[in-house]
PDB file of C-alpha atoms in Angstrom:
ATOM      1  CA  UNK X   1       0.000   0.000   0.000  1.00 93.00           C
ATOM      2  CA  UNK X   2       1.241   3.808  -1.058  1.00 96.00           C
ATOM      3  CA  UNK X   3       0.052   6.024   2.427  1.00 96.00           C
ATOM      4  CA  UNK X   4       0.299   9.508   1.460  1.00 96.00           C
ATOM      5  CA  UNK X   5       0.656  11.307   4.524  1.00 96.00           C
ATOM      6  CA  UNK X   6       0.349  15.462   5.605  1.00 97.00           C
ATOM      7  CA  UNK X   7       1.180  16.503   8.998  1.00 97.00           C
ATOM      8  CA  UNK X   8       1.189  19.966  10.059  1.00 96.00           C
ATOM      9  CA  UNK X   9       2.006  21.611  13.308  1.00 96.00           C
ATOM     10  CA  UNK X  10       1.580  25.200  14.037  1.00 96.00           C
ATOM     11  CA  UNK X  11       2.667  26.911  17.196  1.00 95.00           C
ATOM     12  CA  UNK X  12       0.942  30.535  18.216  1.00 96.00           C
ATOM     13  CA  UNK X  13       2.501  32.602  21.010  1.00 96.00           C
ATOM     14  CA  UNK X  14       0.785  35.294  22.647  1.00 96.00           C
ATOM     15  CA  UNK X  15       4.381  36.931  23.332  1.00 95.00           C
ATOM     16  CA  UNK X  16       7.176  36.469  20.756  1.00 95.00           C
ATOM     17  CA  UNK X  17       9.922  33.878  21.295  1.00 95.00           C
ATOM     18  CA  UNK X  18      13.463  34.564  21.802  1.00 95.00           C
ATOM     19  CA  UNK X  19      14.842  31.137  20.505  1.00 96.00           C
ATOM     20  CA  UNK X  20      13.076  27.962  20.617  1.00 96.00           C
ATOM     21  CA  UNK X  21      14.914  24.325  20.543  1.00 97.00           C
ATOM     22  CA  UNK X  22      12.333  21.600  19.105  1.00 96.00           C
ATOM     23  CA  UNK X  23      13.355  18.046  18.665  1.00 97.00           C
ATOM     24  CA  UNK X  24      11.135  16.467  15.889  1.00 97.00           C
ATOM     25  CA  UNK X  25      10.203  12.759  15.818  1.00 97.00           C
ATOM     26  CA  UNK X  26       8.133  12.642  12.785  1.00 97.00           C
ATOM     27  CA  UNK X  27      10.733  10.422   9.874  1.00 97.00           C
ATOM     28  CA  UNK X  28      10.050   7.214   9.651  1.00 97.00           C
ATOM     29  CA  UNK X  29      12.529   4.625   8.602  1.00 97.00           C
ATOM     30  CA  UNK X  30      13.091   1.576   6.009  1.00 97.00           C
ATOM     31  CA  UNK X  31      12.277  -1.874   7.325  1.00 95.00           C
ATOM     32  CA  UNK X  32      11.336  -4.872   5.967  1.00 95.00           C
ATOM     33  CA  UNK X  33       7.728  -3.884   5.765  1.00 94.00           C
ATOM     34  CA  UNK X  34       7.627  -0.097   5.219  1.00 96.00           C
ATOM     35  CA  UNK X  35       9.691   1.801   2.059  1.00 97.00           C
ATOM     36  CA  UNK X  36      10.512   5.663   2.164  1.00 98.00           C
ATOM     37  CA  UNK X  37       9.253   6.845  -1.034  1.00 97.00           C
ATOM     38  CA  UNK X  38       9.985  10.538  -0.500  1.00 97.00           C
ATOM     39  CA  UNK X  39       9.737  12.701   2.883  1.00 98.00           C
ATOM     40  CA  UNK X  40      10.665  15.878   3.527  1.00 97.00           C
ATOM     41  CA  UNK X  41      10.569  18.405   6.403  1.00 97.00           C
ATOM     42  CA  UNK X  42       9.271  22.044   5.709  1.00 96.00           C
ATOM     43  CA  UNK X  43       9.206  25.237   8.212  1.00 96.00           C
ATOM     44  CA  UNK X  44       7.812  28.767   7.612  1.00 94.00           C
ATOM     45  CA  UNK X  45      10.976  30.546   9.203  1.00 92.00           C
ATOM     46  CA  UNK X  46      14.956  30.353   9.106  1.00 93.00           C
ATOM     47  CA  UNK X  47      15.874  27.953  11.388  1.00 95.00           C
ATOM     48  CA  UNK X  48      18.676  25.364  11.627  1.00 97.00           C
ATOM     49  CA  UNK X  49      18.170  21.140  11.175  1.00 97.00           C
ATOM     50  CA  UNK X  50      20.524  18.912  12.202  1.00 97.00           C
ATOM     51  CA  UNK X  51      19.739  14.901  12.265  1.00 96.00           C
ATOM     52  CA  UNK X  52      20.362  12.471  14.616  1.00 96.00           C
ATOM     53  CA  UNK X  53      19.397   9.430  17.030  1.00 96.00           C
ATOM     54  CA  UNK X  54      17.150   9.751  20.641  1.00 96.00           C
ATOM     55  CA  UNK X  55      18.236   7.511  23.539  1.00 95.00           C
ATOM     56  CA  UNK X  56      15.966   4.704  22.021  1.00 97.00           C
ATOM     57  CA  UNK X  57      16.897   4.710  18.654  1.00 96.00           C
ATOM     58  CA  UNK X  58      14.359   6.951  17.051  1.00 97.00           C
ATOM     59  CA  UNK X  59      15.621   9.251  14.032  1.00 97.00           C
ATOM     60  CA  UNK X  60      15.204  12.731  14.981  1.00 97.00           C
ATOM     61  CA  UNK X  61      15.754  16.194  13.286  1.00 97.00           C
ATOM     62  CA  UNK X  62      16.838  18.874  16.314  1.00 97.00           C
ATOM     63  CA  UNK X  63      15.449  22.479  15.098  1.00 97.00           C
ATOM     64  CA  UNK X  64      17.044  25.406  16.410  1.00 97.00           C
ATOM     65  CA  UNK X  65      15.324  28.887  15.433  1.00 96.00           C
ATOM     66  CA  UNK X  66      16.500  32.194  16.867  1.00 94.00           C
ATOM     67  CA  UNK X  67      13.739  35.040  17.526  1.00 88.00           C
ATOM     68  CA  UNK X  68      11.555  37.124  17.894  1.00 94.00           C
ATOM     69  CA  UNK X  69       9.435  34.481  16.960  1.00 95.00           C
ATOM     70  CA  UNK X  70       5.227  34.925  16.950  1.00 95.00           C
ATOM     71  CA  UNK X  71       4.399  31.974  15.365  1.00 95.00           C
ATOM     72  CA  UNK X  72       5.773  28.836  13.572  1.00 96.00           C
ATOM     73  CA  UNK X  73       4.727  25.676  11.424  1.00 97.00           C
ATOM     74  CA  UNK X  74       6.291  22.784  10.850  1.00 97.00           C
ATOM     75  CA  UNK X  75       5.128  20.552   7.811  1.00 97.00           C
ATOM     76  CA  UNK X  76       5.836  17.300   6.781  1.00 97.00           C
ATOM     77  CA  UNK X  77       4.658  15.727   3.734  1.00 97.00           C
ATOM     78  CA  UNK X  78       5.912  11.711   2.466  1.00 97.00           C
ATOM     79  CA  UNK X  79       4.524   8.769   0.727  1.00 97.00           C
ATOM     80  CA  UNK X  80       5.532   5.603   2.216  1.00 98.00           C
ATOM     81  CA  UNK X  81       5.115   1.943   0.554  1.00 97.00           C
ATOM     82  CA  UNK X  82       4.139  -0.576   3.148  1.00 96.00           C
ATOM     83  CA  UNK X  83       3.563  -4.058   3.137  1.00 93.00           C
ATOM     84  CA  UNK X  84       1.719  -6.958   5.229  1.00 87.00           C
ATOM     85  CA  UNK X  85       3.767  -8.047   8.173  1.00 87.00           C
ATOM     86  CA  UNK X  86       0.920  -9.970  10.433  1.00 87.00           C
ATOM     87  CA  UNK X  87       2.423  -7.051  13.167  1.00 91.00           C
ATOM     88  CA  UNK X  88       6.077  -8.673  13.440  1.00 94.00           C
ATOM     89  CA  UNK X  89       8.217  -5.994  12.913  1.00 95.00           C
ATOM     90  CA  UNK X  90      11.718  -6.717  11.093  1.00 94.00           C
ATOM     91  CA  UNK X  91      14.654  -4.884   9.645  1.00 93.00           C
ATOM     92  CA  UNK X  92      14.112  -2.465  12.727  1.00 93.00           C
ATOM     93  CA  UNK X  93      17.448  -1.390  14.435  1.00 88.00           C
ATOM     94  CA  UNK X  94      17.694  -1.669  17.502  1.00 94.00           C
ATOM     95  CA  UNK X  95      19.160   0.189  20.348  1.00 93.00           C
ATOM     96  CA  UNK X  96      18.209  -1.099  23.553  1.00 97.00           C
ATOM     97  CA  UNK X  97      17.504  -4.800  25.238  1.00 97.00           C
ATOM     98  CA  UNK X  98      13.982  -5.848  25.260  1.00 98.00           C
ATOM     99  CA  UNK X  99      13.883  -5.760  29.188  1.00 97.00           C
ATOM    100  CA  UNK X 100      13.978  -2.085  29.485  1.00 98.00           C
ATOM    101  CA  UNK X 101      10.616  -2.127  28.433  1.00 98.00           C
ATOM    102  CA  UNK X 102       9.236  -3.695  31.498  1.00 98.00           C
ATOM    103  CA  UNK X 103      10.488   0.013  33.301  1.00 98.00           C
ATOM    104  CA  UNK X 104       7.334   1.913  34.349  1.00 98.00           C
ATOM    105  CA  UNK X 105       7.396   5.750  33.601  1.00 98.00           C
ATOM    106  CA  UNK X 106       5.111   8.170  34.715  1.00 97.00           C
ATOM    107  CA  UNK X 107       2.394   7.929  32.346  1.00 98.00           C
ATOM    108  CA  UNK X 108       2.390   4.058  32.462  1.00 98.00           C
ATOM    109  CA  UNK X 109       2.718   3.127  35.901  1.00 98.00           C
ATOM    110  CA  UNK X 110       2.377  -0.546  37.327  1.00 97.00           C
ATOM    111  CA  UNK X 111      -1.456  -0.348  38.721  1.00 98.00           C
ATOM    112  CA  UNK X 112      -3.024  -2.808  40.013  1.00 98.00           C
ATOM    113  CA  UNK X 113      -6.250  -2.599  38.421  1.00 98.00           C
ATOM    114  CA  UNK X 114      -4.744  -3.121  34.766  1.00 98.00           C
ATOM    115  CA  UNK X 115      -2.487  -5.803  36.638  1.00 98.00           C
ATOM    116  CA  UNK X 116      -5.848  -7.698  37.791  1.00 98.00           C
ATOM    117  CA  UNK X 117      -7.765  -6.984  34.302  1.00 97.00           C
ATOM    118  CA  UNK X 118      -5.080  -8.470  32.496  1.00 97.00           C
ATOM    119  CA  UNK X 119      -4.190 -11.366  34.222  1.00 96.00           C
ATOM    120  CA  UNK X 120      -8.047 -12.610  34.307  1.00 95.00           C
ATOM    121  CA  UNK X 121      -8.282 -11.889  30.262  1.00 94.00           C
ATOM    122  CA  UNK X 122      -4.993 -14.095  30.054  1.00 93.00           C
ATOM    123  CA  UNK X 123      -5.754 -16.726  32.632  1.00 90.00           C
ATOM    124  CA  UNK X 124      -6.765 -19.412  29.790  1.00 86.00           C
ATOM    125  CA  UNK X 125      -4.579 -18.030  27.259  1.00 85.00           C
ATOM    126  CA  UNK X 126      -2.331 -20.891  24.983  1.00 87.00           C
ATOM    127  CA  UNK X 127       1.067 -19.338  24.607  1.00 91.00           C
ATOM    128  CA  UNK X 128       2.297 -15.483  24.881  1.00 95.00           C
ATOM    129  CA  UNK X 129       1.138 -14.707  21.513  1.00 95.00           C
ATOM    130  CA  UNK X 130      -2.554 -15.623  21.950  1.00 95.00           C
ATOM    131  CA  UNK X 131      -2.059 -14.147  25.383  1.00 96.00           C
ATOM    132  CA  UNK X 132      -1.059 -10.635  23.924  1.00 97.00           C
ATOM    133  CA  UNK X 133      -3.745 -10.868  20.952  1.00 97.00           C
ATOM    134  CA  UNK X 134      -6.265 -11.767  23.633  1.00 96.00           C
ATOM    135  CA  UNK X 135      -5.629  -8.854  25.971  1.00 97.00           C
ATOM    136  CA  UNK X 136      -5.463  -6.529  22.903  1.00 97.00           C
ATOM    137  CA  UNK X 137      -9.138  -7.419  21.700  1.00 97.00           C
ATOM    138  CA  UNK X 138     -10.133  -6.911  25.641  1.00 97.00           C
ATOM    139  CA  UNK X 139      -8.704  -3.801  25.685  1.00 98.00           C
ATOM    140  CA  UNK X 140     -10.371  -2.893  22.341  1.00 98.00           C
ATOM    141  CA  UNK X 141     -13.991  -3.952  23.663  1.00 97.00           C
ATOM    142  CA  UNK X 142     -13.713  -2.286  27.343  1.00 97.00           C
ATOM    143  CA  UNK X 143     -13.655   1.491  25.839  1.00 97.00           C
ATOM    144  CA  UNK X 144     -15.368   3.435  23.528  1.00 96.00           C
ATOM    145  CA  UNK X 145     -13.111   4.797  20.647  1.00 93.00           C
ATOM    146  CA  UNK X 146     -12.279   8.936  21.011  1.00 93.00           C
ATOM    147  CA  UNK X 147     -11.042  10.360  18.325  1.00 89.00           C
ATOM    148  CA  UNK X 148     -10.032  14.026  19.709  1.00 90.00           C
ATOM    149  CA  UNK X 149      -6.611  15.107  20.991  1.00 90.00           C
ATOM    150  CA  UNK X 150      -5.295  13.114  23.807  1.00 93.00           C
ATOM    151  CA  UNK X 151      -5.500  14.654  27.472  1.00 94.00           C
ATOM    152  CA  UNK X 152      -2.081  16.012  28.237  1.00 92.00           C
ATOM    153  CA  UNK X 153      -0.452  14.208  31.289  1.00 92.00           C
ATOM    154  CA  UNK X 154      -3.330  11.670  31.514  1.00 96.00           C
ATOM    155  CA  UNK X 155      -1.442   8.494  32.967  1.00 98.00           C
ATOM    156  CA  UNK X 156      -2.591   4.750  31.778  1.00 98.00           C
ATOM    157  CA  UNK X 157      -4.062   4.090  35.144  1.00 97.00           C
ATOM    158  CA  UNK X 158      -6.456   7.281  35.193  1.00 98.00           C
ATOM    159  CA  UNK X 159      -7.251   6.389  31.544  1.00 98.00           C
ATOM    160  CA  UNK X 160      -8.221   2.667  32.562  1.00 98.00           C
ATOM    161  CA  UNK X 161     -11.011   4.357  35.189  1.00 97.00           C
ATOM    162  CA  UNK X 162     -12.718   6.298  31.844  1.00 97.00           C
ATOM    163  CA  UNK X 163     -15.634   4.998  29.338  1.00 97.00           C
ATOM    164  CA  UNK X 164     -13.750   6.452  26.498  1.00 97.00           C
ATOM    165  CA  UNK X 165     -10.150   6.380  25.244  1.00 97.00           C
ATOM    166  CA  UNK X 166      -7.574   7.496  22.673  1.00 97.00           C
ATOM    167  CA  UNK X 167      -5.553   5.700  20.775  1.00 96.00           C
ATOM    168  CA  UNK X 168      -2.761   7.050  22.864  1.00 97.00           C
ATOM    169  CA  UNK X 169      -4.153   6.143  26.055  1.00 98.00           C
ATOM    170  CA  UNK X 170      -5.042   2.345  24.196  1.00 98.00           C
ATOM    171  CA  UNK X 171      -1.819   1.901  24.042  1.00 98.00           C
ATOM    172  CA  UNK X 172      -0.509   2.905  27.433  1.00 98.00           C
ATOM    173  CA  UNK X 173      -2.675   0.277  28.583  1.00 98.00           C
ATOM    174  CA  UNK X 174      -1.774  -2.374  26.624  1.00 98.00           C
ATOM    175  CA  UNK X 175       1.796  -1.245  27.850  1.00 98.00           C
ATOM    176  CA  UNK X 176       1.235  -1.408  31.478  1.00 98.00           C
ATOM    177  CA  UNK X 177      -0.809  -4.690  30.793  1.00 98.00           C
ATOM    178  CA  UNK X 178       1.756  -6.149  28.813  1.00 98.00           C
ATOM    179  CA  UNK X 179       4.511  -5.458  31.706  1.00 98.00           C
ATOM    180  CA  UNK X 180       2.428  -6.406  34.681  1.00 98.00           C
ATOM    181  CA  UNK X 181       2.416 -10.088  32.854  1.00 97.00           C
ATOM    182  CA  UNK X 182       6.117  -9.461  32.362  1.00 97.00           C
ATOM    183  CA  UNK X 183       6.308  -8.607  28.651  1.00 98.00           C
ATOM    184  CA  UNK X 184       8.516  -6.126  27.557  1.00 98.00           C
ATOM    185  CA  UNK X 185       6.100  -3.545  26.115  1.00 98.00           C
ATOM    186  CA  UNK X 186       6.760  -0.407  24.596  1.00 98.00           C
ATOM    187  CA  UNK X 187       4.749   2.544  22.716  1.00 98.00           C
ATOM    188  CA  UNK X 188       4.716   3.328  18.810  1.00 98.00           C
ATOM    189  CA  UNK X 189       3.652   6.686  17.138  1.00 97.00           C
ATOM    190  CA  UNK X 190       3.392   6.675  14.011  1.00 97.00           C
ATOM    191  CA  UNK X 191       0.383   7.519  11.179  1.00 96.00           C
ATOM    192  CA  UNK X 192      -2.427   4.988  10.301  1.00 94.00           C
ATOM    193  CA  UNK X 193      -5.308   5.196   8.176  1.00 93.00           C
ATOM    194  CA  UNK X 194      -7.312   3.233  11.014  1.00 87.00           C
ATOM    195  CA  UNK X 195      -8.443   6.452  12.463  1.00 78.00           C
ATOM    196  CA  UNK X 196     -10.084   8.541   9.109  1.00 74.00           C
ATOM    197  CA  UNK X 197      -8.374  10.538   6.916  1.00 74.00           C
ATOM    198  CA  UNK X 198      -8.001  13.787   9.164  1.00 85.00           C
ATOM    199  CA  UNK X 199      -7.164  13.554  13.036  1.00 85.00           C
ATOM    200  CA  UNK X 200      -5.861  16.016  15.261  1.00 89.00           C
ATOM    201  CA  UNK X 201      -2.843  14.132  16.321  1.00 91.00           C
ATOM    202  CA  UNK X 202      -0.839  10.865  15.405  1.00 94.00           C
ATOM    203  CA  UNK X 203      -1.753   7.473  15.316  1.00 95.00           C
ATOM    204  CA  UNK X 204      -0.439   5.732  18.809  1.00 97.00           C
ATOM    205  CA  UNK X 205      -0.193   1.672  19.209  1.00 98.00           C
ATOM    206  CA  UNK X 206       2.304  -0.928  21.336  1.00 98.00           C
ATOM    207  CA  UNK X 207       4.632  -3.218  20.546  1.00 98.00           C
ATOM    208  CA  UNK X 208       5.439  -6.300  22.717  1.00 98.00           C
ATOM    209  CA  UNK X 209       8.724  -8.586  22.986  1.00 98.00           C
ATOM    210  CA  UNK X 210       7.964 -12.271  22.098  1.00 97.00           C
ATOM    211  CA  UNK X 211      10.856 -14.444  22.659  1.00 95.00           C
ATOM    212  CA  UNK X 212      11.763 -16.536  19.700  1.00 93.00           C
ATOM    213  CA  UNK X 213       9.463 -13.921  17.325  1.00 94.00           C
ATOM    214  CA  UNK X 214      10.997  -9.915  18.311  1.00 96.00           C
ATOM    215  CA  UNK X 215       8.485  -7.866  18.522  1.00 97.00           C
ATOM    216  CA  UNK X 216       5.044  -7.599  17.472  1.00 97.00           C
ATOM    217  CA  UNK X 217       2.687  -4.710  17.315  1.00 97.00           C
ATOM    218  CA  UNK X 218      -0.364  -4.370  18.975  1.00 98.00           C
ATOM    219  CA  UNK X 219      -3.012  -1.794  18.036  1.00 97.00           C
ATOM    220  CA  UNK X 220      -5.739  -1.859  21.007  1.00 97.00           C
ATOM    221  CA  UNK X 221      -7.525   1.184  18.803  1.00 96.00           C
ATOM    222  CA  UNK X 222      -8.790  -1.673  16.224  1.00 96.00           C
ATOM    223  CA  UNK X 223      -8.120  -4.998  18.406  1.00 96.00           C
ATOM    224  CA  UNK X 224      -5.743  -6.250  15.997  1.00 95.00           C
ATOM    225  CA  UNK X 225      -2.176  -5.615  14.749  1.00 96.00           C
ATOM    226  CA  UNK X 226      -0.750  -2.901  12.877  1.00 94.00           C
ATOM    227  CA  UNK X 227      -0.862  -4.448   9.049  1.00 91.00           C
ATOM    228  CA  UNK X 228       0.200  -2.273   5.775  1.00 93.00           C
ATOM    229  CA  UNK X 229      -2.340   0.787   7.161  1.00 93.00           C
ATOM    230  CA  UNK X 230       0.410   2.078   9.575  1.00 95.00           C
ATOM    231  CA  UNK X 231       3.601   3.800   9.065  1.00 96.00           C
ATOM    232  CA  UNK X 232       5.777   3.285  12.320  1.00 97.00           C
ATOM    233  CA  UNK X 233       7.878   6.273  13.173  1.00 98.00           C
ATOM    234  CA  UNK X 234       9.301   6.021  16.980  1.00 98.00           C
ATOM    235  CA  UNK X 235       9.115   3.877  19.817  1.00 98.00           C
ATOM    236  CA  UNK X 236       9.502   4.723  23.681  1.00 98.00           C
ATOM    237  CA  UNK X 237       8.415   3.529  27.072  1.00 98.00           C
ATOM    238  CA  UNK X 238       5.527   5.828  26.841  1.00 98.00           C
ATOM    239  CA  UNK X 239       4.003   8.695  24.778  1.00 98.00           C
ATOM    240  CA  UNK X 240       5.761  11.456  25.922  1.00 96.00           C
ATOM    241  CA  UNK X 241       9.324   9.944  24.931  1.00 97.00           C
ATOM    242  CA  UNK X 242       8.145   9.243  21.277  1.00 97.00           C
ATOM    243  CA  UNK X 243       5.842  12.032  20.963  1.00 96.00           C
ATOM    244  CA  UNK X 244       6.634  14.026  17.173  1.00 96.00           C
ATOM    245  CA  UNK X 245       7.598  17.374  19.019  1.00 95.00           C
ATOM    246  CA  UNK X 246       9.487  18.094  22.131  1.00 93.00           C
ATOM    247  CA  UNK X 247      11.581  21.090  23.417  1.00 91.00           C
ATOM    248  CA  UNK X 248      11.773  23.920  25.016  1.00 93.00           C
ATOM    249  CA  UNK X 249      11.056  27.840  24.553  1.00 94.00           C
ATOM    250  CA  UNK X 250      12.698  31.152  25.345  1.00 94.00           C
ATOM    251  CA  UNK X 251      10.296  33.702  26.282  1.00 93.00           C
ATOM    252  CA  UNK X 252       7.217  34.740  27.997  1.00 93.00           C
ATOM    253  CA  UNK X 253       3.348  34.339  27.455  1.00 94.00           C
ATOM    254  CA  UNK X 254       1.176  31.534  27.005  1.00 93.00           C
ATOM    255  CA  UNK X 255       1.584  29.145  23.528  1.00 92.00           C
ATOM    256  CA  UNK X 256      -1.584  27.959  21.061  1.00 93.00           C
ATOM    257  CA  UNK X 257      -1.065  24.203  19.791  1.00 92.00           C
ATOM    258  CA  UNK X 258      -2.918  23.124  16.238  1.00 94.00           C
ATOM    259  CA  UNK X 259      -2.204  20.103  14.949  1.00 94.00           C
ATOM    260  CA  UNK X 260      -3.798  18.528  11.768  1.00 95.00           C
ATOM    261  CA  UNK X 261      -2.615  15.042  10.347  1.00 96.00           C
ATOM    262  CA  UNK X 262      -4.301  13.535   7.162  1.00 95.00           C
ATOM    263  CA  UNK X 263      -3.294   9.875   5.663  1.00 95.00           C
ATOM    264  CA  UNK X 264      -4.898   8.815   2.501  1.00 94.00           C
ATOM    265  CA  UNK X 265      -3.928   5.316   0.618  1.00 92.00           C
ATOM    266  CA  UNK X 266      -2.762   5.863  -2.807  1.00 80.00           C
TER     267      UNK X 266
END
């Protein structure tokens, strides 16, 4: 499948910026299953790029711009040719051992009420994979699918207590599910089609550690795994530490967040 994909990100500042250091996790990578066609990285002021690697592995572009700044927008644009993979994911580099990704973080902290919903989902369970793909489609039937921006700071275990749940949030359950079983677990942004053509943020799903396998992605928004609808961009112990923009700014007033994302298969 060709995914066409348009992500824009505009910040608004109610005083201008002196400088502002951003570090952008938004290229994704060839693998075995997913083939850069073209990608490219646009912003409506001077600034400096320089690319690199994060502590897990994820590509990243650092972009420095110097002030007064009142506004900027980042915008991404790529087609990327992927292909069925039944959600194993190969040809993946990897930086880090699998068991760092039973570490709890902030945002997916062990809690004993995913610990006790997961372990009665997987009681009868016949081997770790069916395990996983079992607690996946339970996590996929408890909530009801929202599609708006994710709550900032909203934890995994606060999530679990709600009727309704991103895809973000989905996924930081399956996380702290996946660990309290001891699977390594980790979380994935990336873009999907899964979601409609237009969303207000990135596409968020997990990945777990099978021994003998690697890992394997599980996408509690649809109860299945990722297949050639998904583009996989980073990976991190939560969604904070692969989230598509981070940094920090120099200057006072308050800042205005729009995002806009739209995947269409070609």
């Amino acid at each position: 499948m060709r995914l066409s994909i348009d992500h824009r990100t505009v910040y608004r500042f109610s005083e201008p910026q002196s400088r502002l250091v951003q570090m952008l996790r938004m290229t994704p990578e060839n693998s075995h299953d997913q083939t850069v066609a073209r990608w490219r990285i646009d912003v409506d002021c001077d600034v400096k790029m320089r690319r690199g690697r994060d502590g897990f592995g994820n590509a990243i572009t650092m972009l420095y711009a110097e002030g007064p700044i009142a506004d900027i927008e980042i915008a991404v644009r790529g087609e990327v040719l992927t292909s069925h993979s039944d959600g194993v994911v190969r040809g993946v580099s990897e930086a880090l051992p699998p068991a760092v990704f039973l570490r709890a973080t902030e945002a997916t902290p062990r809690d004993p009420a995913i610990a006790a919903f997961a372990a009665e989902i997987t009681a009868a369970a016949d081997g770790v994979v069916g395990m996983l793909h079992g607690l996946n489609r339970a996590i996929h039937a408890r909530f009801t699918a929202d599609r708006a921006r994710p709550e900032p700071g909203l934890s995994a275990a606060a999530a679990f207590d709600r009727p309704t749940a991103t895809s973000r949030d989905l996924a930081q359950i399956f996380a702290v599910a996946a660990r309290s079983l001891d699977v390594p677990a980790r979380y994935v942004t990336g873009y999907s089609i899964v979601e409609g053509a237009t969303r207000p943020t990135p596409h968020g799903w997990a990945e777990a550690f099978v021994e003998g396998l690697g890992w394997v992605g599980f996408d509690p928004f649809t109860g299945r795994s990722p297949q050639e609808e998904s583009v996989r961009v980073a990976a991190a112990l939560d969604a904070a530490g692969a989230a598509p923009v981070a940094g920090s700014r120099l200057g006072e007033g308050e800042e205005e967040l729009d995002v806009a994302v739209t995947v269409s298969a070609q």
